[in-house]
Coordinates of C-alpha atoms and ligand atoms in Angstrom, one line a residue:
M1 CA 9.6 36.8 33.5
C2 CA 11.3 36.9 36.9
G3 CA 11.5 40.3 38.7
I4 CA 14.0 41.5 41.3
I5 CA 13.5 44.3 43.8
G6 CA 15.7 45.2 46.8
A7 CA 15.4 48.2 49.1
T8 CA 17.5 49.7 52.0
S9 CA 15.9 52.6 53.8
S10 CA 15.5 54.5 57.1
R11 CA 11.8 53.3 57.1
S12 CA 10.5 49.7 56.9
V13 CA 10.7 48.2 53.5
G14 CA 8.1 45.5 53.6
K15 CA 5.4 47.6 51.8
I16 CA 8.0 49.0 49.3
L17 CA 9.0 45.4 48.3
I18 CA 5.4 44.1 48.0
K19 CA 4.4 47.2 45.9
G20 CA 7.4 46.6 43.7
L21 CA 6.5 43.0 43.2
H22 CA 2.9 44.0 42.3
A23 CA 4.3 46.4 39.7
M24 CA 6.2 43.6 38.1
E25 CA 3.3 41.1 38.1
Y26 CA 2.7 42.0 34.4
R27 CA 6.0 40.3 33.5
G28 CA 4.5 36.8 34.3
Y29 CA 5.5 34.7 37.3
D30 CA 4.4 31.7 39.3
S31 CA 5.6 32.3 42.8
A32 CA 7.0 35.2 44.9
G33 CA 9.2 35.7 48.0
V34 CA 10.9 38.1 50.2
A35 CA 14.0 38.1 52.5
L36 CA 14.3 40.8 55.1
N37 CA 17.3 41.7 57.1
Q38 CA 15.6 41.9 60.5
D39 CA 17.2 41.6 64.0
S40 CA 20.2 39.3 63.8
E41 CA 18.6 37.0 61.3
V42 CA 17.1 37.1 57.8
F43 CA 13.4 36.6 57.8
R44 CA 12.1 34.9 54.7
L45 CA 8.6 34.3 53.3
R46 CA 7.8 32.6 50.1
S47 CA 4.5 31.6 48.4
L48 CA 3.3 29.8 45.3
G49 CA 0.9 31.8 43.2
K50 CA 0.0 35.5 43.3
V51 CA 1.9 38.3 45.0
S52 CA -1.3 38.9 47.0
S53 CA -0.7 35.6 48.8
L54 CA 2.7 36.7 49.8
E55 CA 1.3 40.1 50.9
E56 CA -1.2 38.3 53.2
L57 CA 1.7 36.4 54.8
M58 CA 3.5 39.7 55.3
I59 CA 0.4 41.3 56.9
N60 CA 0.1 38.4 59.3
N61 CA 3.8 38.5 60.2
K62 CA 4.2 42.3 60.2
P63 CA 8.0 42.4 59.6
K64 CA 9.7 45.7 60.5
A65 CA 13.0 45.3 58.6
K66 CA 14.6 48.3 56.9
S67 CA 16.4 46.4 54.2
G68 CA 15.6 43.3 52.1
I69 CA 15.2 41.7 48.7
A70 CA 12.2 40.2 46.9
H71 CA 11.4 38.3 43.7
T72 CA 8.8 37.0 41.4
R73 CA 9.8 33.7 39.8
W74 CA 8.9 32.3 36.4
A75 CA 9.9 28.7 36.5
T76 CA 12.8 27.5 34.3
H77 CA 14.7 25.0 36.4
G78 CA 12.3 23.1 38.6
A79 CA 8.5 23.3 38.9
P80 CA 6.7 26.3 40.4
S81 CA 6.7 25.5 44.1
E82 CA 7.4 27.2 47.4
E83 CA 10.8 25.4 47.7
N84 CA 11.9 26.7 44.3
A85 CA 10.7 30.2 44.9
H86 CA 13.3 32.9 45.6
P87 CA 15.0 34.2 47.8
H88 CA 17.3 31.2 48.2
G89 CA 19.6 31.0 51.2
S90 CA 22.8 29.4 52.4
H91 CA 23.5 28.7 56.1
N92 CA 20.9 31.3 57.2
E93 CA 23.5 33.9 56.2
I94 CA 23.6 34.6 52.5
Y95 CA 20.3 35.2 50.7
I96 CA 20.0 35.9 47.0
V97 CA 17.4 36.6 44.2
H98 CA 18.4 35.8 40.6
N99 CA 17.0 36.5 37.1
G100 CA 18.5 34.6 34.2
I101 CA 19.9 31.1 33.7
I102 CA 23.1 29.5 35.0
E103 CA 24.2 27.2 32.2
N104 CA 26.8 25.3 34.1
H105 CA 24.6 24.5 37.1
D106 CA 25.2 20.7 37.0
E107 CA 28.9 21.2 37.4
I108 CA 28.4 23.7 40.3
R109 CA 25.9 21.5 42.0
E110 CA 28.4 18.6 42.0
K111 CA 31.1 20.9 43.4
L112 CA 28.9 22.2 46.2
K113 CA 27.7 18.7 47.1
E114 CA 31.3 17.5 47.4
K115 CA 31.9 20.4 49.8
G116 CA 29.0 19.2 51.9
Y117 CA 26.4 21.8 50.9
K118 CA 22.7 20.7 51.2
I119 CA 20.7 21.9 48.2
A120 CA 17.1 22.4 49.0
S121 CA 15.6 23.3 45.7
E122 CA 15.8 22.2 42.0
T123 CA 16.8 25.6 40.9
D124 CA 20.1 26.8 39.4
S125 CA 19.6 30.0 41.5
E126 CA 20.1 28.5 44.9
L127 CA 23.6 27.4 43.9
I128 CA 24.6 31.1 43.7
A129 CA 23.8 31.6 47.4
H130 CA 25.9 28.6 48.4
L131 CA 28.8 29.6 46.1
I132 CA 28.9 33.1 47.7
H133 CA 28.9 31.4 51.1
L134 CA 31.7 29.1 50.0
N135 CA 33.8 31.9 48.4
K136 CA 33.3 34.0 51.5
T137 CA 35.6 31.6 53.5
D138 CA 38.6 32.9 51.6
S139 CA 37.5 36.4 50.8
S140 CA 37.9 39.6 52.7
S141 CA 34.3 40.8 52.0
T142 CA 30.9 39.7 50.7
L143 CA 31.6 41.9 47.6
E144 CA 34.8 40.0 46.9
A145 CA 32.9 36.6 47.4
L146 CA 30.2 37.8 45.0
I147 CA 32.7 38.8 42.4
K148 CA 34.5 35.4 42.7
T149 CA 31.2 33.7 42.5
T150 CA 30.3 35.3 39.2
T151 CA 33.5 34.3 37.6
E152 CA 32.4 30.7 38.1
L153 CA 29.0 31.3 36.5
K154 CA 28.3 30.7 32.8
G155 CA 25.1 32.2 31.4
A156 CA 23.0 35.3 32.1
F157 CA 22.3 36.7 35.5
S158 CA 21.2 39.6 37.5
I159 CA 21.6 39.0 41.3
A160 CA 20.7 40.9 44.4
A161 CA 22.1 39.5 47.7
I162 CA 22.0 40.2 51.4
S163 CA 24.0 38.9 54.3
S164 CA 22.5 38.4 57.8
E165 CA 25.8 39.9 59.1
E166 CA 25.4 43.2 57.2
K167 CA 22.1 44.8 58.0
G168 CA 21.1 47.6 55.7
K169 CA 23.4 46.5 52.9
I170 CA 22.4 45.0 49.5
Y171 CA 24.8 43.6 46.9
A172 CA 24.1 43.4 43.2
A173 CA 25.7 41.9 40.1
K174 CA 24.7 42.1 36.5
Q175 CA 25.6 40.0 33.4
K176 CA 23.4 40.0 30.3
S177 CA 20.2 40.4 32.3
P178 CA 18.8 43.9 33.2
L179 CA 19.5 45.4 36.6
L180 CA 19.4 49.0 37.8
I181 CA 19.9 51.0 40.9
G182 CA 17.3 53.6 42.1
K183 CA 18.4 56.5 44.1
G184 CA 16.1 57.9 46.8
I185 CA 16.3 60.2 49.8
E186 CA 17.7 58.2 52.7
E187 CA 16.8 55.1 50.8
N188 CA 18.2 53.3 47.7
F189 CA 16.9 50.4 45.6
V190 CA 17.9 47.8 43.2
A191 CA 15.4 46.4 40.6
S192 CA 15.3 44.5 37.3
D193 CA 12.5 46.7 36.0
P194 CA 12.2 50.4 36.6
L195 CA 8.5 50.1 37.0
A196 CA 9.1 48.2 40.3
I197 CA 10.3 51.5 41.9
A198 CA 8.9 54.1 39.5
N199 CA 6.5 55.4 42.2
I200 CA 9.3 56.2 44.6
T201 CA 12.1 57.5 42.5
E202 CA 12.9 58.8 39.0
K203 CA 16.7 58.7 39.4
F204 CA 18.4 55.6 38.2
Y205 CA 21.8 54.2 37.4
L206 CA 21.7 51.5 34.7
L207 CA 24.3 48.8 35.5
E208 CA 26.4 47.5 32.7
D209 CA 27.4 43.9 32.1
G210 CA 30.2 43.0 34.5
D211 CA 29.1 45.7 37.1
F212 CA 28.7 45.0 40.8
A213 CA 27.1 47.3 43.4
E214 CA 27.1 47.7 47.1
I215 CA 24.1 49.8 48.4
T216 CA 23.1 51.2 51.7
K217 CA 20.4 53.8 52.4
N218 CA 22.9 56.7 52.0
D219 CA 25.4 55.3 49.6
I220 CA 25.6 53.7 46.2
K221 CA 28.9 52.2 45.2
I222 CA 29.4 50.6 41.7
F223 CA 32.4 48.4 40.9
N224 CA 33.8 46.6 37.9
S225 CA 34.8 43.0 38.0
N226 CA 38.3 43.9 39.4
G227 CA 36.5 45.5 42.4
E228 CA 37.5 49.0 41.2
P229 CA 35.0 51.8 41.6
V230 CA 33.3 52.9 38.4
Q231 CA 30.9 55.8 37.7
R232 CA 27.6 55.3 35.9
E233 CA 25.6 58.2 34.6
E234 CA 22.4 59.1 36.5
T235 CA 19.4 58.6 34.2
K236 CA 15.9 60.0 34.7
I237 CA 13.2 57.5 33.9
D238 CA 9.7 58.8 34.1
A239 CA 7.2 56.0 34.5
T240 CA 4.3 57.8 36.0
P241 CA 1.7 56.0 38.0
T242 CA -1.1 56.8 35.4
S243 CA 0.8 55.0 32.7
T244 CA 1.2 52.0 34.9
S245 CA -2.4 51.8 36.3
K246 CA -5.5 50.5 34.6
G247 CA -7.4 53.7 35.0
N248 CA -11.1 53.0 34.2
Y249 CA -10.4 49.9 32.2
T250 CA -10.9 46.3 33.4
H251 CA -7.6 45.1 32.0
F252 CA -4.2 46.6 30.9
M253 CA -4.7 45.0 27.5
E254 CA -8.0 46.8 27.0
K255 CA -6.4 50.1 28.1
E256 CA -3.5 49.6 25.8
I257 CA -5.8 48.8 22.8
Y258 CA -7.6 52.1 23.3
E259 CA -4.4 54.0 23.9
Q260 CA -3.3 53.3 20.3
P261 CA -4.3 56.6 18.7
D262 CA -2.2 58.5 21.3
A263 CA 0.6 55.9 21.1
L264 CA 0.8 56.2 17.3
G265 CA 0.7 60.0 17.6
N266 CA 3.7 59.8 19.9
T267 CA 5.6 57.5 17.5
I268 CA 5.3 59.8 14.5
N269 CA 5.2 63.2 16.1
G270 CA 8.3 65.3 15.4
R271 CA 9.5 62.7 12.9
L272 CA 7.5 63.6 9.8
G273 CA 7.9 66.6 7.5
E274 CA 5.3 67.7 4.9
N275 CA 6.0 64.9 2.4
D276 CA 8.7 62.8 3.9
V277 CA 10.3 61.7 7.2
L278 CA 12.8 64.1 8.7
D279 CA 16.5 63.4 8.4
N280 CA 18.4 61.4 11.0
I281 CA 15.4 60.3 13.0
F282 CA 17.3 57.0 13.7
G283 CA 20.2 59.0 15.2
L284 CA 23.0 61.2 14.1
G285 CA 24.6 59.9 10.9
S286 CA 21.8 57.4 10.1
S287 CA 20.6 59.1 7.0
D288 CA 24.1 59.1 5.5
A289 CA 24.7 55.5 6.5
F290 CA 21.4 54.4 5.0
K291 CA 22.7 55.5 1.5
K292 CA 24.7 52.3 1.4
V293 CA 22.0 49.8 2.3
K294 CA 21.2 47.2 -0.3
R295 CA 19.4 44.6 1.7
I296 CA 18.0 44.2 5.2
Q297 CA 18.1 41.4 7.8
F298 CA 15.3 41.6 10.4
V299 CA 15.4 39.6 13.6
A300 CA 12.7 39.6 16.3
C301 CA 10.4 37.3 18.2
G302 CA 6.6 36.8 18.5
T303 CA 4.6 39.9 17.7
S304 CA 7.7 41.9 16.9
L305 CA 8.6 39.3 14.2
H306 CA 5.1 39.8 12.8
A307 CA 5.8 43.5 12.5
A308 CA 8.9 42.8 10.4
K309 CA 7.0 40.3 8.2
T310 CA 4.2 42.8 7.6
A311 CA 6.6 45.6 6.8
R312 CA 8.7 43.6 4.3
K313 CA 6.5 44.8 1.4
W314 CA 7.2 48.5 2.3
F315 CA 10.9 47.9 2.1
E316 CA 10.7 46.0 -1.1
E317 CA 8.3 48.5 -2.7
I318 CA 9.5 51.9 -1.4
C319 CA 13.3 51.2 -0.9
E320 CA 13.5 48.5 -3.5
V321 CA 15.7 46.4 -1.3
P322 CA 15.3 42.7 -0.5
C323 CA 14.6 41.7 3.1
Y324 CA 15.5 38.6 5.1
I325 CA 13.5 37.9 8.2
D326 CA 14.5 35.4 10.9
F327 CA 13.1 34.2 14.3
A328 CA 15.7 35.6 16.7
S329 CA 16.0 32.2 18.3
E330 CA 17.0 30.6 15.0
Y331 CA 19.0 33.3 13.3
R332 CA 22.5 32.6 14.6
Y333 CA 22.2 28.9 14.4
R334 CA 21.8 28.8 10.7
N335 CA 25.2 30.5 10.2
P336 CA 23.7 33.3 8.0
I337 CA 25.7 34.4 5.0
V338 CA 26.0 38.2 5.3
E339 CA 26.2 39.9 2.0
D340 CA 27.9 43.4 1.6
H341 CA 25.8 46.4 2.4
T342 CA 23.2 44.6 4.6
L343 CA 21.6 46.5 7.4
F344 CA 20.7 44.5 10.6
V345 CA 17.4 45.5 12.3
T346 CA 16.1 44.2 15.6
I347 CA 12.6 44.9 16.7
S348 CA 11.5 44.5 20.3
Q349 CA 9.0 46.1 22.6
S350 CA 11.1 45.4 25.8
G351 CA 14.5 45.7 24.3
E352 CA 15.5 42.9 26.6
T353 CA 14.4 39.7 24.8
A354 CA 17.3 37.3 25.3
D355 CA 17.0 35.6 21.9
T356 CA 16.9 39.0 20.1
L357 CA 19.8 40.3 22.2
A358 CA 21.9 37.2 21.4
A359 CA 21.2 37.6 17.7
L360 CA 22.3 41.3 18.0
E361 CA 25.5 40.2 19.7
Y362 CA 26.2 37.7 16.9
A363 CA 25.5 40.3 14.2
R364 CA 27.9 42.7 15.9
A365 CA 30.8 40.4 14.8
E366 CA 29.5 40.2 11.2
K367 CA 30.1 42.7 8.4
Y368 CA 26.7 44.5 8.6
V369 CA 26.5 48.2 7.6
G370 CA 25.3 48.7 11.1
I371 CA 22.6 47.7 13.7
V372 CA 19.2 49.5 14.0
T373 CA 16.9 48.8 16.9
I374 CA 13.2 49.6 17.0
C375 CA 12.1 49.4 20.6
N376 CA 9.8 50.9 23.2
V377 CA 12.1 51.0 26.2
P378 CA 14.8 53.7 25.9
T379 CA 16.8 52.4 28.9
S380 CA 16.9 48.8 27.5
T381 CA 20.0 46.9 26.6
M382 CA 19.0 46.7 22.9
A383 CA 18.7 50.5 22.8
R384 CA 22.2 50.8 24.2
E385 CA 23.7 48.2 22.0
A386 CA 22.4 49.5 18.6
D387 CA 24.2 51.9 16.3
W388 CA 21.0 53.6 15.4
K389 CA 17.6 53.4 17.0
I390 CA 14.1 54.7 17.1
F391 CA 11.8 54.5 20.2
T392 CA 8.2 53.8 19.5
N393 CA 7.2 56.0 22.5
A394 CA 4.1 53.9 23.1
G395 CA 4.4 54.2 26.9
P396 CA 4.7 51.2 29.2
E397 CA 3.0 48.1 27.8
I398 CA 1.9 46.0 30.8
G399 CA -0.5 43.4 29.3
V400 CA 1.5 40.3 28.2
A401 CA -0.3 40.4 24.8
S402 CA 1.4 43.0 22.7
T403 CA -1.1 45.5 21.2
K404 CA 0.1 49.1 21.0
A405 CA 3.7 47.9 20.8
F406 CA 2.8 46.2 17.5
T407 CA 1.0 49.0 15.7
T408 CA 3.7 51.5 16.8
Q409 CA 6.4 49.2 15.6
L410 CA 4.7 49.1 12.2
A411 CA 4.7 52.9 12.2
A412 CA 8.4 53.0 13.1
L413 CA 9.1 50.4 10.4
M414 CA 7.3 52.5 7.8
M415 CA 9.5 55.4 8.9
L416 CA 12.6 53.3 8.5
A417 CA 11.6 52.3 5.0
L418 CA 11.0 56.0 4.2
S419 CA 14.3 57.0 5.7
I420 CA 16.2 54.5 3.6
A421 CA 14.3 55.4 0.4
K422 CA 14.9 59.1 1.1
S423 CA 18.6 58.6 1.7
Q424 CA 18.7 56.7 -1.7
D425 CA 16.5 59.2 -3.4
K426 CA 14.0 56.6 -4.4
N427 CA 10.2 56.7 -5.0
A428 CA 9.4 60.3 -3.9
D429 CA 5.7 59.9 -4.8
K430 CA 5.3 56.7 -2.7
R431 CA 7.2 58.4 0.1
K432 CA 4.8 61.3 0.0
Q433 CA 1.7 59.1 0.0
A434 CA 3.0 56.9 2.8
T435 CA 3.9 60.0 4.9
Q436 CA 0.5 61.4 4.5
E437 CA -1.2 58.1 5.4
L438 CA 1.0 57.7 8.5
R439 CA -0.3 61.1 9.7
E440 CA -3.9 59.9 9.2
T441 CA -3.3 56.6 11.1
P442 CA -4.2 57.7 14.7
A443 CA -7.6 59.1 13.5
L444 CA -8.3 55.9 11.5
V445 CA -7.5 53.7 14.5
D446 CA -10.0 55.8 16.5
Q447 CA -12.7 55.0 13.8
A448 CA -11.8 51.3 13.9
F449 CA -12.8 51.3 17.6
S450 CA -16.4 51.8 16.5
L451 CA -16.4 48.2 15.1
K452 CA -16.6 46.9 18.7
E453 CA -20.3 46.5 18.6
N454 CA -20.1 44.4 15.4
I455 CA -17.3 42.4 16.8
S456 CA -19.4 41.7 20.0
Q457 CA -21.9 39.9 17.8
I458 CA -19.4 37.3 16.7
T459 CA -17.4 36.8 19.9
Q460 CA -20.0 34.6 21.7
N461 CA -19.8 32.0 19.0
I462 CA -16.0 32.1 18.7
S463 CA -15.6 31.8 22.5
T464 CA -17.3 28.4 22.5
K465 CA -14.9 26.9 19.9
H466 CA -11.7 24.9 20.3
N467 CA -10.0 26.1 17.1
A468 CA -10.0 29.1 14.8
L469 CA -8.5 29.8 11.4
F470 CA -7.2 33.2 10.3
L471 CA -6.7 33.9 6.6
G472 CA -5.1 36.8 4.7
R473 CA -2.9 37.4 1.6
G474 CA 0.2 39.4 1.2
M475 CA 0.9 41.6 4.2
Y476 CA -2.5 40.6 5.6
F477 CA -1.2 37.1 6.1
S478 CA 1.2 38.5 8.7
I479 CA -1.6 40.5 10.3
A480 CA -3.7 37.3 10.3
Q481 CA -0.7 35.6 12.1
E482 CA -0.7 38.4 14.7
G483 CA -4.5 38.0 15.1
A484 CA -4.1 34.2 15.6
L485 CA -1.3 34.8 18.2
K486 CA -3.4 37.2 20.1
L487 CA -6.4 34.9 20.2
K488 CA -4.4 31.8 21.3
E489 CA -2.3 33.5 23.9
I490 CA -5.1 35.1 25.9
S491 CA -8.1 32.9 25.2
Y492 CA -6.3 29.5 24.9
I493 CA -8.3 28.7 21.8
H494 CA -6.0 27.0 19.3
A495 CA -5.6 29.4 16.3
E496 CA -3.7 29.1 13.1
A497 CA -3.1 31.6 10.3
Y498 CA -2.5 30.7 6.7
P499 CA -2.0 32.6 3.5
A500 CA -5.5 32.1 2.0
G501 CA -4.0 30.5 -1.1
E502 CA -2.4 27.7 1.0
L503 CA -5.8 26.6 2.3
K504 CA -6.3 24.0 -0.5
H505 CA -2.8 22.6 0.2
G506 CA -3.8 21.1 3.6
P507 CA -5.6 23.3 6.1
L508 CA -8.9 23.0 4.2
A509 CA -9.2 19.6 5.8
L510 CA -9.9 21.4 9.1
V511 CA -12.9 23.4 7.7
D512 CA -16.2 22.1 8.8
E513 CA -19.4 23.6 10.4
E514 CA -17.6 24.1 13.7
I515 CA -14.4 26.1 12.9
P516 CA -14.7 29.9 12.7
V517 CA -12.7 31.2 9.7
I518 CA -11.6 34.9 10.1
A519 CA -10.5 36.5 6.9
L520 CA -8.9 39.9 6.1
A521 CA -10.1 41.2 2.8
P522 CA -9.0 44.7 2.0
E523 CA -9.6 45.9 -1.6
D524 CA -6.1 45.4 -2.7
S525 CA -4.6 43.6 -5.8
L526 CA -5.0 40.2 -4.1
V527 CA -8.7 40.5 -3.1
E528 CA -10.0 38.6 -6.2
K529 CA -7.7 35.7 -5.4
L530 CA -8.9 35.8 -1.8
L531 CA -12.5 35.7 -2.9
S532 CA -12.0 32.3 -4.6
N533 CA -10.2 31.0 -1.5
L534 CA -13.2 32.1 0.6
E535 CA -15.5 30.2 -1.8
E536 CA -13.6 27.1 -0.9
V537 CA -14.5 27.7 2.8
K538 CA -18.2 28.4 2.0
A539 CA -18.4 25.2 -0.1
R540 CA -17.4 23.2 3.0
G541 CA -20.1 24.8 5.2
G542 CA -17.5 27.0 7.1
T543 CA -18.5 30.0 9.1
L544 CA -16.8 33.1 7.7
Y545 CA -16.1 36.3 9.6
V546 CA -14.7 38.7 7.0
F547 CA -13.2 42.2 7.6
G548 CA -13.2 44.2 4.3
N549 CA -14.1 47.4 2.5
A550 CA -17.6 48.8 2.2
N551 CA -17.6 48.4 -1.6
S552 CA -16.5 44.8 -1.4
T553 CA -18.3 42.2 -3.5
I554 CA -17.7 39.4 -1.0
E555 CA -21.0 37.9 0.2
V556 CA -21.2 36.2 3.5
K557 CA -24.3 34.1 4.2
K558 CA -23.0 32.0 7.1
G559 CA -21.1 34.3 9.4
K560 CA -20.6 38.1 9.1
F561 CA -19.0 40.7 6.9
I562 CA -17.7 43.7 8.9
N563 CA -17.0 47.0 7.1
M564 CA -13.6 48.5 7.9
P565 CA -13.0 52.3 7.9
D566 CA -11.9 53.6 4.5
C567 CA -8.1 53.5 4.7
G568 CA -5.1 53.9 2.4
D569 CA -2.8 51.1 1.1
Y570 CA 0.0 52.0 3.5
N571 CA -1.9 52.4 6.7
A572 CA -4.5 49.6 6.2
P573 CA -2.3 46.9 7.8
I574 CA -2.3 48.9 11.0
I575 CA -6.0 49.6 10.9
Y576 CA -6.9 45.9 10.1
T577 CA -5.0 44.9 13.3
I578 CA -7.4 46.7 15.6
P579 CA -10.5 44.5 15.2
L580 CA -8.4 41.4 15.7
Q581 CA -7.1 42.8 19.0
I582 CA -10.6 43.6 20.1
L583 CA -11.8 40.2 19.0
A584 CA -9.2 38.4 21.0
Y585 CA -9.8 40.6 24.0
E586 CA -13.6 40.1 24.0
V587 CA -13.3 36.4 23.5
A588 CA -10.8 36.0 26.3
C589 CA -13.2 38.1 28.6
L590 CA -16.0 35.7 27.8
R591 CA -13.8 32.8 28.6
G592 CA -12.8 34.4 31.9
T593 CA -9.0 33.9 31.4
D594 CA -6.3 35.9 33.3
L595 CA -5.7 37.8 30.1
D596 CA -3.2 40.3 31.3
Q597 CA -1.0 37.5 32.6
P598 CA -1.9 34.4 30.5
R599 CA -0.8 31.1 31.9
N600 CA 2.8 30.1 31.2
L601 CA 3.7 33.4 29.5
A602 CA 6.0 36.2 30.5
K603 CA 6.0 39.8 29.3
S604 CA 9.7 40.1 28.8
V605 CA 11.4 36.9 27.9
T606 CA 14.9 37.3 29.3
V607 CA 16.0 33.6 29.0
E608 CA 16.9 31.8 25.8
Ligands
M6R701 O1 9.8 42.5 23.9 P1 9.8 41.9 22.6 O2 9.0 42.6 21.6 O3 11.1 41.5 22.1 O4 9.0 40.5 22.9 C1 8.9 39.5 21.8 C2 7.8 38.5 22.1 O5 8.0 37.8 23.3 C3 6.4 39.2 22.3 O6 6.1 40.0 21.2 C4 5.3 38.2 22.5 O7 5.1 37.4 21.3 C5 4.0 38.8 22.8 N1 3.5 38.4 24.1 C6 2.8 38.5 21.9 O8 1.7 39.2 22.3

């Protein structure tokens, strides 16, 4: 989704800004732009498409400015175009970049038109530049005009602004959309994503909702909405260049798939004892608080939601508590009835997903026992808002398609189930088995990588198809859903997942000689049932690709049976995810898609 970077320095900032935009490309965008405070005017360049096109324009123009702002835009209001790209300006004086959505844009647009403002784009963002310009007429400073402007805005925003009259100065405002300040030596920065400036500084100030900032190369001033100075703690964020480069891999997604043994190791290390999880791994007081939990409400989006759906069985089996699971975008609109002793759990790789954050905010006012967050970004809003949390420690995930985030979320969810069961003294034998299996997971994931050769034998066929069907039963239905999501988002092949037993209730009509049917068949209590469902596919001439145990009795004549590593009941869902990730990746490579940044998608979805 959109990315903001601003820099003020004693050196020229053009390269810094372009590098920052490149570092945020993974978030997904359709256009990019830069506004530089140069000479007496602001010099602006914008281009549709990749940051490299903007970079070329910069090389041709060779700007020398020492301060400026830049942006990658992911269209919400108005089509992707050069006119709609940020920065937006007003009267060649005020220039802004904006992330988020201004909900009352129609009203503001009318007001500005009445005052004679000419609006050049279809965006809600441009209105902010004009409003600051308008408010400046009766303000003593640009900061005051910015503060006044934000009182008129409804919605979520992070803004960086410059004025042609104040070279070397950048203004910032934050409300419900991430923004941080980076501190350098004789240079300071503002960014919506720490990765944008990770190669130049490790020192950050995380702005809070309602914060404003005024930044020069030697000074960072942070204010509250009354314009009074406030202090924010200096935070160290270590996003090393190796974790944000592809290394020897062709794509970030490929690198992130193969990083999973290490990522999982980092999730569980220091959190497991001999036969149990350690106490308070979700934060001080969590083990005590979990004694009261009688039911759990999970809320998440996309892949993170699939993690909750997969893990439900662990909570029901090991903690003996029922679980409710909602799409974050739906949860608060169904006016959920919250029973006593319910724990609220959000799961999010980024910790910034707007739908999940809005659900968390709603839950805060309800009578939950407390809020737990499972997330990968320690500096995220969700991490700050939760009562208890666990970081998955997977390292930056750059590919839009979530891979290591998902498997590490599953490991963290297993640890949450174990923590609750331990607090309530339930099922010590199951806890012991699950703890041991968790420990074996990184090595098993490593073994699963050796399936790549077998998978390569089926990808050519799948890559030529328009549709694919994924089947599973029990927890493996959720893993099948994750497999289908992976395939559709990066290869653009339409893929659906069904609990195999549902096939005969409708989707069987889709099965013909053309459609590949991918089935997950671990030797669990449901495998016999699955077998008969697969017979229904065979009888219709369907091509089956089955992932199952070496001792399985499933016979595949048309298609392929792929032997999975020998895993336990608790870690198998994690291991069965791996071949589906490799399958989606290989198919997308054959189809030549832009798989790290698939069309229309964003990494961190910060709008509702
Ligand atoms: O950062 P989050 O985990 O909250 O993101 C939620 C979804 O947007 C995300 O999982 C999305 O579905 C992935 N791109 C799927 O690969």
